[in-house]
Amino acid sequence: MHRLTNRHILIGITGGIAAYKAAELTRLFKGVGAEVRVVLTDAGAEFITPLTLQALSGNPVHQSLLDPEAEQGMGHIELARWADLIIVAPATADFMARLSSGMANDLLTTLCLATDAPIALAPAMNQAMWRDPRTQQNLEALLSQGVNIFGPGSGEQACGDTGPGRMLEPTQIMQACANLIAAGPLEGKRVVITAGPTREALDPVRFISNHSSGKMGYALAEAAAKAGAAVTLISGPVALATPKGVQRVGVESAQEMLDASLIAASAADIFIGAAAVADYRPVMVADQKIKKGAEEVMEILLTKNPDIIATIATLEPRPFMVGFAAETENVIAYARSKLERKGLDLVIANDVSQSDIGFNSDDNEVVVVGAGGEIAMPRASKAALAENLIALIAEQIN
Ligand code: C5P
Protein backbone atom coordinates (compact mmCIF):
# COMPACT_ATOMS: atom_id res chain seq x y z
CA MET A 1 0.00 0.00 0.00
CA HIS A 2 1.17 3.55 -0.72
CA ARG A 3 2.45 5.46 2.28
CA LEU A 4 -0.06 8.23 1.54
CA THR A 5 -3.13 5.95 1.45
CA ASN A 6 -5.72 7.15 3.99
CA ARG A 7 -3.47 10.10 4.93
CA HIS A 8 -5.06 13.50 5.34
CA ILE A 9 -3.35 15.86 2.92
CA LEU A 10 -4.19 19.56 2.97
CA ILE A 11 -3.16 21.28 -0.25
CA GLY A 12 -2.78 25.08 -0.05
CA ILE A 13 -2.86 26.93 -3.33
CA THR A 14 -1.61 30.51 -3.54
CA GLY A 15 -1.67 32.94 -6.47
CA GLY A 16 0.81 31.88 -9.12
CA ILE A 17 0.48 30.57 -12.66
CA ALA A 18 1.70 27.15 -11.46
CA ALA A 19 -1.66 26.88 -9.63
CA TYR A 20 -2.96 24.95 -12.62
CA LYS A 21 -0.53 22.15 -11.70
CA ALA A 22 -2.16 21.89 -8.26
CA ALA A 23 -5.13 20.26 -10.01
CA GLU A 24 -2.85 17.44 -11.16
CA LEU A 25 -1.28 17.22 -7.70
CA THR A 26 -4.76 16.84 -6.15
CA ARG A 27 -5.54 14.05 -8.62
CA LEU A 28 -2.27 12.26 -7.86
CA PHE A 29 -2.91 12.31 -4.09
CA LYS A 30 -6.45 10.99 -4.61
CA GLY A 31 -5.08 8.30 -6.93
CA VAL A 32 -3.02 6.75 -4.11
CA GLY A 33 -5.98 6.82 -1.73
CA ALA A 34 -5.15 9.95 0.28
CA GLU A 35 -7.93 12.13 1.71
CA VAL A 36 -7.51 15.59 0.25
CA ARG A 37 -8.81 18.99 1.31
CA VAL A 38 -7.91 22.12 -0.59
CA VAL A 39 -7.44 25.63 0.79
CA LEU A 40 -7.42 28.29 -1.89
CA THR A 41 -6.23 31.85 -1.22
CA ASP A 42 -7.97 34.80 -2.91
CA ALA A 43 -5.04 35.20 -5.28
CA GLY A 44 -5.04 31.43 -5.95
CA ALA A 45 -8.69 31.64 -6.95
CA GLU A 46 -7.70 34.09 -9.72
CA PHE A 47 -5.76 31.26 -11.37
CA ILE A 48 -7.88 28.15 -10.76
CA THR A 49 -11.52 27.65 -9.87
CA PRO A 50 -12.76 26.09 -6.63
CA LEU A 51 -15.11 23.92 -8.70
CA THR A 52 -12.19 22.17 -10.43
CA LEU A 53 -10.54 21.47 -7.08
CA GLN A 54 -13.78 20.38 -5.45
CA ALA A 55 -14.43 17.89 -8.25
CA LEU A 56 -10.89 16.50 -8.04
CA SER A 57 -10.60 16.37 -4.25
CA GLY A 58 -14.17 15.22 -3.62
CA ASN A 59 -14.52 17.82 -0.86
CA PRO A 60 -15.68 21.43 -0.68
CA VAL A 61 -12.82 23.89 -1.12
CA HIS A 62 -11.97 26.12 1.85
CA GLN A 63 -11.42 29.77 0.95
CA SER A 64 -12.26 32.01 3.84
CA LEU A 65 -11.13 32.24 7.45
CA LEU A 66 -14.35 33.77 8.67
CA ASP A 67 -16.98 31.82 6.78
CA PRO A 68 -19.72 30.85 9.28
CA GLU A 69 -21.00 28.05 7.04
CA ALA A 70 -17.57 26.50 6.61
CA GLU A 71 -16.91 26.82 10.33
CA GLN A 72 -20.02 24.74 10.99
CA GLY A 73 -18.81 21.96 8.70
CA MET A 74 -15.10 21.90 9.37
CA GLY A 75 -13.70 24.95 11.13
CA HIS A 76 -10.17 26.19 10.69
CA ILE A 77 -8.89 24.63 13.90
CA GLU A 78 -10.48 21.29 13.03
CA LEU A 79 -8.91 21.52 9.59
CA ALA A 80 -5.50 22.23 11.18
CA ARG A 81 -5.94 19.15 13.40
CA TRP A 82 -7.31 17.03 10.56
CA ALA A 83 -4.20 17.44 8.39
CA ASP A 84 -1.38 14.87 8.51
CA LEU A 85 0.56 17.15 6.16
CA ILE A 86 0.13 20.63 4.69
CA ILE A 87 1.64 21.14 1.24
CA VAL A 88 1.43 24.63 -0.25
CA ALA A 89 1.88 24.38 -4.02
CA PRO A 90 2.47 26.80 -5.53
CA ALA A 91 3.85 28.98 -2.72
CA THR A 92 4.38 32.56 -3.84
CA ALA A 93 6.99 35.03 -2.56
CA ASP A 94 4.18 36.82 -0.75
CA PHE A 95 3.06 33.64 1.00
CA MET A 96 6.62 32.82 2.05
CA ALA A 97 6.97 36.33 3.48
CA ARG A 98 3.72 36.12 5.41
CA LEU A 99 4.33 32.61 6.75
CA SER A 100 7.93 33.28 7.78
CA SER A 101 6.88 36.32 9.77
CA GLY A 102 4.08 34.45 11.55
CA MET A 103 1.18 36.35 10.03
CA ALA A 104 -2.29 34.83 10.19
CA ASN A 105 -4.19 37.15 7.89
CA ASP A 106 -5.95 34.49 5.82
CA LEU A 107 -7.13 30.90 6.22
CA LEU A 108 -3.96 29.25 4.88
CA THR A 109 -1.46 31.15 7.06
CA THR A 110 -3.75 30.67 10.07
CA LEU A 111 -3.87 26.91 9.46
CA CYS A 112 -0.10 26.79 9.22
CA LEU A 113 0.18 28.43 12.64
CA ALA A 114 -2.50 26.23 14.18
CA THR A 115 -1.31 22.85 12.94
CA ASP A 116 1.07 20.31 14.49
CA ALA A 117 1.42 18.58 11.11
CA PRO A 118 4.54 18.99 8.98
CA ILE A 119 4.37 21.90 6.52
CA ALA A 120 5.96 21.86 3.08
CA LEU A 121 6.13 24.54 0.42
CA ALA A 122 6.74 24.18 -3.31
CA PRO A 123 7.79 27.74 -4.22
CA ALA A 124 6.98 29.11 -7.67
CA MET A 125 7.87 32.61 -8.80
CA ASN A 126 9.84 34.67 -11.25
CA GLN A 127 13.59 33.98 -11.04
CA ALA A 128 14.40 37.57 -10.00
CA MET A 129 11.82 37.41 -7.20
CA TRP A 130 13.31 34.09 -6.03
CA ARG A 131 16.83 35.53 -6.01
CA ASP A 132 15.75 38.70 -4.23
CA PRO A 133 17.56 38.93 -0.86
CA ARG A 134 14.25 39.42 0.97
CA THR A 135 12.85 36.17 -0.44
CA GLN A 136 16.12 34.40 0.37
CA GLN A 137 15.94 35.75 3.90
CA ASN A 138 12.36 34.47 4.24
CA LEU A 139 13.50 31.11 2.88
CA GLU A 140 16.22 30.88 5.54
CA ALA A 141 13.70 31.81 8.22
CA LEU A 142 11.21 29.17 7.04
CA LEU A 143 13.91 26.48 6.96
CA SER A 144 15.00 27.40 10.48
CA GLN A 145 11.33 27.18 11.58
CA GLY A 146 11.23 23.58 10.35
CA VAL A 147 9.22 24.23 7.20
CA ASN A 148 10.15 21.87 4.36
CA ILE A 149 10.95 23.49 1.03
CA PHE A 150 10.61 21.40 -2.15
CA GLY A 151 12.45 23.01 -5.07
CA PRO A 152 12.11 25.28 -6.87
CA GLY A 153 13.41 23.88 -10.13
CA SER A 154 15.25 25.91 -12.68
CA GLY A 155 14.46 26.50 -16.34
CA GLU A 156 12.09 28.32 -18.63
CA GLN A 157 9.43 30.35 -16.84
CA ALA A 158 5.90 31.35 -17.80
CA CYS A 159 6.99 35.01 -17.87
CA GLY A 160 9.68 34.26 -20.49
CA ASP A 161 12.67 34.38 -18.11
CA THR A 162 14.99 31.47 -17.51
CA GLY A 163 16.31 30.63 -14.03
CA PRO A 164 15.34 29.29 -10.61
CA GLY A 165 11.71 29.60 -9.54
CA ARG A 166 9.83 26.90 -11.47
CA MET A 167 7.54 24.81 -9.28
CA LEU A 168 8.56 21.14 -9.13
CA GLU A 169 6.41 18.76 -11.14
CA PRO A 170 3.40 17.28 -9.28
CA THR A 171 4.93 13.76 -9.25
CA GLN A 172 8.11 15.12 -7.62
CA ILE A 173 6.07 17.04 -5.04
CA MET A 174 4.02 13.97 -4.19
CA GLN A 175 7.13 11.82 -3.76
CA ALA A 176 8.70 14.47 -1.51
CA CYS A 177 5.49 14.53 0.57
CA ALA A 178 5.51 10.73 0.89
CA ASN A 179 9.10 10.92 2.17
CA LEU A 180 7.94 13.31 4.90
CA ILE A 181 5.25 10.99 6.22
CA ALA A 182 6.73 8.63 8.77
CA ALA A 183 6.45 4.93 7.96
CA GLY A 184 3.64 3.31 9.94
CA PRO A 185 4.58 0.67 12.52
CA LEU A 186 3.21 -2.10 10.28
CA GLU A 187 4.80 -0.97 7.02
CA GLY A 188 5.81 -4.02 4.98
CA LYS A 189 3.67 -6.37 7.10
CA ARG A 190 0.81 -8.50 5.82
CA VAL A 191 -2.25 -8.69 8.03
CA VAL A 192 -5.25 -10.99 7.60
CA ILE A 193 -8.44 -10.23 9.52
CA THR A 194 -11.68 -12.22 9.66
CA ALA A 195 -14.81 -10.21 10.40
CA GLY A 196 -18.59 -10.35 10.60
CA PRO A 197 -20.89 -13.34 10.99
CA THR A 198 -20.98 -16.53 8.95
CA ARG A 199 -24.14 -17.93 7.41
CA GLU A 200 -24.77 -21.66 7.54
CA ALA A 201 -27.27 -22.71 4.92
CA LEU A 202 -30.30 -24.90 5.66
CA ASP A 203 -31.66 -24.74 2.14
CA PRO A 204 -31.29 -22.30 -0.80
CA VAL A 205 -33.18 -19.53 1.04
CA ARG A 206 -32.57 -20.10 4.76
CA PHE A 207 -29.55 -19.98 7.03
CA ILE A 208 -28.38 -19.93 10.64
CA SER A 209 -26.39 -16.83 11.56
CA ASN A 210 -25.82 -14.24 14.31
CA HIS A 211 -26.03 -10.50 14.90
CA SER A 212 -22.33 -9.66 14.44
CA SER A 213 -22.07 -6.27 12.68
CA GLY A 214 -18.43 -6.68 11.66
CA LYS A 215 -17.64 -3.22 13.07
CA MET A 216 -14.69 -4.29 15.23
CA GLY A 217 -13.01 -6.29 12.45
CA TYR A 218 -13.51 -3.50 9.93
CA ALA A 219 -12.14 -0.91 12.38
CA LEU A 220 -9.07 -3.12 12.89
CA ALA A 221 -8.62 -3.48 9.13
CA GLU A 222 -8.75 0.29 8.71
CA ALA A 223 -6.31 0.87 11.57
CA ALA A 224 -3.88 -1.78 10.27
CA ALA A 225 -3.96 -0.23 6.78
CA LYS A 226 -3.34 3.18 8.31
CA ALA A 227 -0.35 1.70 10.14
CA GLY A 228 1.07 0.77 6.72
CA ALA A 229 0.13 -2.93 6.50
CA ALA A 230 -1.18 -4.73 3.44
CA VAL A 231 -4.53 -5.92 4.76
CA THR A 232 -6.78 -8.77 3.61
CA LEU A 233 -10.21 -8.67 5.21
CA ILE A 234 -12.09 -11.95 5.02
CA SER A 235 -15.63 -10.93 5.69
CA GLY A 236 -18.98 -12.56 6.20
CA PRO A 237 -22.06 -10.65 4.99
CA VAL A 238 -22.15 -7.19 6.64
CA ALA A 239 -23.51 -3.76 5.75
CA LEU A 240 -20.17 -1.95 5.91
CA ALA A 241 -18.02 -0.27 3.27
CA THR A 242 -14.59 -1.77 2.65
CA PRO A 243 -11.98 0.48 4.29
CA LYS A 244 -9.73 2.26 1.82
CA GLY A 245 -6.62 0.37 0.77
CA VAL A 246 -7.97 -2.91 2.19
CA GLN A 247 -8.49 -6.04 0.07
CA ARG A 248 -11.80 -7.64 0.98
CA VAL A 249 -12.67 -11.26 0.31
CA GLY A 250 -16.40 -11.92 0.74
CA VAL A 251 -17.45 -15.29 2.19
CA GLU A 252 -20.63 -16.80 3.60
CA SER A 253 -20.04 -20.00 5.54
CA ALA A 254 -17.42 -20.95 8.12
CA GLN A 255 -15.97 -23.45 5.65
CA GLU A 256 -15.58 -20.71 3.02
CA MET A 257 -14.01 -18.45 5.65
CA LEU A 258 -11.55 -21.19 6.57
CA ASP A 259 -10.63 -21.84 2.91
CA ALA A 260 -10.01 -18.12 2.28
CA SER A 261 -8.10 -17.80 5.58
CA LEU A 262 -5.79 -20.71 4.75
CA ILE A 263 -4.88 -19.13 1.40
CA ALA A 264 -4.30 -15.65 2.84
CA ALA A 265 -2.60 -16.74 6.08
CA SER A 266 0.18 -18.68 4.36
CA ALA A 267 1.90 -15.38 3.56
CA ALA A 268 0.67 -13.36 6.55
CA ASP A 269 2.66 -11.86 9.42
CA ILE A 270 -0.39 -11.27 11.61
CA PHE A 271 -3.77 -13.04 11.73
CA ILE A 272 -6.64 -11.50 13.66
CA GLY A 273 -9.82 -13.52 14.12
CA ALA A 274 -12.57 -10.97 14.73
CA ALA A 275 -15.32 -12.95 13.01
CA ALA A 276 -18.26 -14.37 14.92
CA VAL A 277 -18.03 -17.79 13.32
CA ALA A 278 -21.06 -20.05 13.73
CA ASP A 279 -20.02 -22.92 15.98
CA TYR A 280 -22.30 -25.40 14.23
CA ARG A 281 -23.82 -25.86 10.78
CA PRO A 282 -26.69 -28.04 9.54
CA VAL A 283 -25.60 -31.56 8.69
CA MET A 284 -27.86 -31.59 5.64
CA VAL A 285 -28.33 -28.66 3.25
CA ALA A 286 -31.51 -29.23 1.24
CA ASP A 287 -31.20 -28.73 -2.52
CA GLN A 288 -34.69 -27.26 -2.67
CA LYS A 289 -36.56 -24.99 -0.29
CA ILE A 290 -37.78 -27.07 2.68
CA LYS A 291 -41.58 -27.23 2.55
CA LYS A 292 -43.81 -26.68 5.55
CA GLY A 293 -45.25 -30.09 6.53
CA ALA A 294 -47.93 -31.37 8.87
CA GLU A 295 -45.49 -31.84 11.77
CA GLU A 296 -45.58 -29.33 14.67
CA VAL A 297 -41.95 -29.85 15.61
CA MET A 298 -38.99 -30.01 13.32
CA GLU A 299 -35.50 -31.12 14.18
CA ILE A 300 -32.35 -29.79 12.61
CA LEU A 301 -29.23 -31.83 13.13
CA LEU A 302 -26.08 -29.74 13.48
CA THR A 303 -22.42 -30.58 13.17
CA LYS A 304 -19.45 -28.67 14.52
CA ASN A 305 -17.73 -26.13 12.27
CA PRO A 306 -13.95 -26.07 11.96
CA ASP A 307 -12.23 -23.66 14.34
CA ILE A 308 -10.63 -21.24 11.88
CA ILE A 309 -8.22 -19.47 14.19
CA ALA A 310 -7.09 -22.69 15.89
CA THR A 311 -6.45 -24.24 12.46
CA ILE A 312 -4.37 -21.26 11.29
CA ALA A 313 -2.42 -21.40 14.56
CA THR A 314 -1.15 -24.89 13.62
CA LEU A 315 0.48 -23.68 10.38
CA GLU A 316 4.25 -23.85 10.23
CA PRO A 317 5.49 -21.10 10.20
CA ARG A 318 2.45 -19.40 11.61
CA PRO A 319 1.52 -15.72 11.74
CA PHE A 320 1.29 -13.80 15.03
CA MET A 321 -2.16 -14.92 16.18
CA VAL A 322 -4.77 -12.66 17.77
CA GLY A 323 -8.22 -13.91 18.75
CA PHE A 324 -11.29 -12.47 20.44
CA ALA A 325 -13.19 -13.80 23.41
CA ALA A 326 -16.70 -12.54 24.06
CA GLU A 327 -17.66 -13.72 27.54
CA THR A 328 -20.43 -13.05 30.04
CA GLU A 329 -18.52 -14.17 33.16
CA ASN A 330 -14.98 -15.05 34.30
CA VAL A 331 -13.80 -13.00 31.32
CA ILE A 332 -10.05 -13.12 31.98
CA ALA A 333 -9.93 -16.77 33.00
CA TYR A 334 -11.91 -17.91 29.94
CA ALA A 335 -9.81 -15.69 27.66
CA ARG A 336 -6.63 -17.20 29.07
CA SER A 337 -7.86 -20.73 28.53
CA LYS A 338 -8.78 -19.78 24.93
CA LEU A 339 -5.27 -18.38 24.45
CA GLU A 340 -3.76 -21.71 25.43
CA ARG A 341 -6.31 -24.03 23.86
CA LYS A 342 -6.23 -22.34 20.43
CA GLY A 343 -2.49 -21.63 20.48
CA LEU A 344 -2.78 -17.82 20.22
CA ASP A 345 -0.39 -14.98 21.08
CA LEU A 346 -3.03 -12.53 22.27
CA VAL A 347 -6.72 -12.72 23.12
CA ILE A 348 -8.83 -9.57 23.14
CA ALA A 349 -11.49 -10.22 25.75
CA ASN A 350 -14.72 -8.36 26.28
CA ASP A 351 -17.61 -8.73 28.63
CA VAL A 352 -20.72 -9.04 26.48
CA SER A 353 -23.06 -9.14 29.45
CA GLN A 354 -22.96 -5.32 29.24
CA SER A 355 -25.40 -4.64 26.41
CA ASP A 356 -23.99 -1.20 25.47
CA ILE A 357 -20.59 -2.50 24.38
CA GLY A 358 -19.37 -5.30 22.15
CA PHE A 359 -21.72 -7.00 19.71
CA ASN A 360 -23.32 -4.60 17.25
CA SER A 361 -22.48 -1.49 19.27
CA ASP A 362 -20.15 1.39 18.29
CA ASP A 363 -18.14 1.23 21.50
CA ASN A 364 -16.11 -1.46 23.10
CA GLU A 365 -14.04 -2.02 26.21
CA VAL A 366 -11.53 -4.86 26.32
CA VAL A 367 -8.76 -6.56 28.21
CA VAL A 368 -5.87 -7.87 26.14
CA VAL A 369 -4.64 -11.18 27.51
CA GLY A 370 -1.19 -12.46 26.54
CA ALA A 371 1.42 -14.84 27.92
CA GLY A 372 3.02 -11.95 29.80
CA GLY A 373 -0.09 -10.61 31.51
CA GLU A 374 -3.13 -8.45 30.88
CA ILE A 375 -3.64 -4.92 29.58
CA ALA A 376 -6.99 -3.21 30.14
CA MET A 377 -8.18 -0.86 27.41
CA PRO A 378 -10.89 1.46 28.65
CA ARG A 379 -14.16 2.07 26.88
CA ALA A 380 -13.76 3.88 23.57
CA SER A 381 -15.19 3.93 20.06
CA LYS A 382 -14.30 0.81 18.09
CA ALA A 383 -12.21 3.02 15.76
CA ALA A 384 -10.12 4.47 18.62
CA LEU A 385 -9.81 1.10 20.29
CA ALA A 386 -8.74 -0.51 17.00
CA GLU A 387 -5.90 2.01 16.66
CA ASN A 388 -4.68 1.21 20.19
CA LEU A 389 -4.94 -2.52 19.58
CA ILE A 390 -3.01 -2.28 16.30
CA ALA A 391 -0.33 -0.19 18.05
CA LEU A 392 -0.07 -2.85 20.76
CA ILE A 393 0.14 -5.70 18.22
CA ALA A 394 2.81 -3.78 16.24
CA GLU A 395 4.80 -3.30 19.44
CA GLN A 396 4.63 -7.02 20.21
CA ILE A 397 5.73 -8.21 16.79
CA ASN A 398 8.48 -5.63 16.38
O1 C5P B 1 -14.38 -20.30 20.70
P1 C5P B 1 -14.86 -18.91 20.56
O2 C5P B 1 -15.87 -18.74 19.46
O3 C5P B 1 -15.28 -18.25 21.81
O4 C5P B 1 -13.54 -18.14 20.11
C1 C5P B 1 -13.56 -16.85 19.60
C2 C5P B 1 -12.36 -16.63 18.72
O5 C5P B 1 -12.13 -17.72 17.86
C3 C5P B 1 -12.55 -15.45 17.80
O6 C5P B 1 -11.28 -14.90 17.54
C4 C5P B 1 -13.16 -16.10 16.58
O7 C5P B 1 -12.98 -15.31 15.41
C5 C5P B 1 -12.41 -17.40 16.51
N1 C5P B 1 -13.18 -18.52 15.95
C6 C5P B 1 -12.79 -19.10 14.76
N2 C5P B 1 -13.47 -20.16 14.24
C7 C5P B 1 -14.50 -20.69 14.92
C8 C5P B 1 -14.93 -20.13 16.13
C9 C5P B 1 -14.24 -19.05 16.61
O8 C5P B 1 -11.83 -18.61 14.14
N3 C5P B 1 -15.16 -21.74 14.40
XYZ file of C-alpha atoms in Angstrom, residues 46-252:
207
model
C -7.695 34.094 -9.722
C -5.763 31.260 -11.368
C -7.876 28.152 -10.763
C -11.522 27.646 -9.874
C -12.755 26.089 -6.629
C -15.107 23.924 -8.696
C -12.190 22.172 -10.432
C -10.544 21.466 -7.084
C -13.781 20.380 -5.445
C -14.432 17.895 -8.251
C -10.893 16.501 -8.042
C -10.602 16.373 -4.254
C -14.166 15.221 -3.619
C -14.522 17.818 -0.856
C -15.684 21.430 -0.683
C -12.824 23.890 -1.121
C -11.972 26.122 1.850
C -11.420 29.765 0.949
C -12.258 32.006 3.844
C -11.132 32.238 7.445
C -14.352 33.771 8.675
C -16.981 31.823 6.775
C -19.722 30.849 9.280
C -21.005 28.053 7.040
C -17.569 26.499 6.606
C -16.910 26.822 10.331
C -20.022 24.744 10.988
C -18.807 21.961 8.700
C -15.095 21.898 9.368
C -13.698 24.954 11.133
C -10.167 26.194 10.688
C -8.894 24.626 13.904
C -10.478 21.286 13.032
C -8.906 21.515 9.595
C -5.505 22.234 11.183
C -5.936 19.153 13.395
C -7.307 17.032 10.558
C -4.196 17.438 8.393
C -1.381 14.871 8.505
C 0.565 17.148 6.161
C 0.129 20.630 4.694
C 1.637 21.144 1.242
C 1.432 24.626 -0.254
C 1.882 24.384 -4.015
C 2.470 26.803 -5.530
C 3.854 28.978 -2.725
C 4.378 32.558 -3.838
C 6.990 35.031 -2.563
C 4.179 36.819 -0.748
C 3.056 33.637 1.000
C 6.620 32.817 2.051
C 6.971 36.327 3.480
C 3.721 36.121 5.415
C 4.327 32.611 6.752
C 7.934 33.284 7.778
C 6.879 36.324 9.773
C 4.077 34.453 11.553
C 1.184 36.351 10.025
C -2.289 34.830 10.188
C -4.192 37.147 7.894
C -5.946 34.492 5.824
C -7.129 30.899 6.216
C -3.962 29.249 4.881
C -1.460 31.148 7.061
C -3.753 30.669 10.071
C -3.873 26.908 9.462
C -0.096 26.791 9.221
C 0.176 28.434 12.640
C -2.497 26.233 14.180
C -1.309 22.846 12.939
C 1.068 20.312 14.486
C 1.425 18.579 11.109
C 4.543 18.988 8.981
C 4.368 21.898 6.522
C 5.955 21.857 3.079
C 6.129 24.541 0.423
C 6.743 24.185 -3.306
C 7.794 27.743 -4.217
C 6.984 29.107 -7.665
C 7.865 32.612 -8.797
C 9.840 34.668 -11.253
C 13.592 33.983 -11.036
C 14.398 37.570 -9.999
C 11.823 37.407 -7.199
C 13.315 34.095 -6.027
C 16.829 35.534 -6.014
C 15.751 38.705 -4.228
C 17.559 38.929 -0.857
C 14.252 39.421 0.972
C 12.847 36.170 -0.445
C 16.116 34.403 0.369
C 15.938 35.745 3.905
C 12.360 34.471 4.239
C 13.499 31.112 2.880
C 16.224 30.883 5.541
C 13.700 31.810 8.224
C 11.213 29.166 7.039
C 13.905 26.478 6.959
C 14.996 27.400 10.480
C 11.331 27.181 11.578
C 11.226 23.575 10.353
C 9.221 24.227 7.198
C 10.150 21.867 4.357
C 10.948 23.490 1.026
C 10.609 21.400 -2.145
C 12.451 23.008 -5.067
C 12.114 25.282 -6.873
C 13.413 23.877 -10.129
C 15.252 25.913 -12.681
C 14.459 26.501 -16.336
C 12.093 28.319 -18.627
C 9.433 30.354 -16.837
C 5.900 31.348 -17.796
C 6.991 35.014 -17.868
C 9.678 34.258 -20.491
C 12.672 34.384 -18.107
C 14.994 31.469 -17.511
C 16.310 30.626 -14.031
C 15.340 29.290 -10.614
C 11.712 29.597 -9.540
C 9.835 26.899 -11.468
C 7.544 24.812 -9.279
C 8.562 21.141 -9.129
C 6.412 18.759 -11.143
C 3.402 17.276 -9.277
C 4.926 13.761 -9.251
C 8.108 15.117 -7.623
C 6.074 17.039 -5.037
C 4.020 13.974 -4.191
C 7.134 11.822 -3.758
C 8.700 14.467 -1.505
C 5.490 14.535 0.569
C 5.506 10.726 0.890
C 9.096 10.916 2.170
C 7.943 13.310 4.898
C 5.247 10.986 6.216
C 6.731 8.632 8.765
C 6.451 4.934 7.956
C 3.638 3.308 9.935
C 4.581 0.670 12.525
C 3.206 -2.096 10.278
C 4.801 -0.974 7.022
C 5.812 -4.016 4.979
C 3.666 -6.374 7.104
C 0.805 -8.500 5.818
C -2.254 -8.687 8.025
C -5.252 -10.992 7.601
C -8.438 -10.234 9.520
C -11.682 -12.217 9.660
C -14.815 -10.214 10.396
C -18.590 -10.346 10.600
C -20.887 -13.341 10.990
C -20.979 -16.526 8.952
C -24.139 -17.933 7.407
C -24.765 -21.656 7.543
C -27.267 -22.714 4.922
C -30.298 -24.902 5.658
C -31.656 -24.740 2.136
C -31.290 -22.296 -0.796
C -33.184 -19.529 1.042
C -32.572 -20.105 4.765
C -29.551 -19.985 7.026
C -28.381 -19.931 10.640
C -26.386 -16.830 11.559
C -25.817 -14.239 14.308
C -26.029 -10.502 14.903
C -22.330 -9.660 14.445
C -22.067 -6.272 12.682
C -18.426 -6.678 11.658
C -17.640 -3.215 13.072
C -14.687 -4.290 15.233
C -13.005 -6.294 12.454
C -13.515 -3.497 9.931
C -12.143 -0.907 12.382
C -9.068 -3.121 12.892
C -8.621 -3.481 9.126
C -8.752 0.294 8.707
C -6.313 0.872 11.572
C -3.884 -1.775 10.266
C -3.964 -0.229 6.782
C -3.340 3.184 8.313
C -0.346 1.700 10.136
C 1.072 0.766 6.723
C 0.131 -2.926 6.505
C -1.179 -4.729 3.438
C -4.533 -5.923 4.761
C -6.782 -8.772 3.611
C -10.209 -8.667 5.213
C -12.094 -11.953 5.019
C -15.629 -10.931 5.691
C -18.976 -12.562 6.196
C -22.059 -10.648 4.986
C -22.147 -7.188 6.644
C -23.507 -3.759 5.751
C -20.168 -1.947 5.914
C -18.023 -0.272 3.270
C -14.592 -1.767 2.652
C -11.976 0.483 4.286
C -9.732 2.263 1.820
C -6.623 0.370 0.772
C -7.973 -2.915 2.186
C -8.490 -6.038 0.066
C -11.798 -7.640 0.977
C -12.674 -11.261 0.311
C -16.398 -11.921 0.743
C -17.450 -15.294 2.190
C -20.634 -16.801 3.602
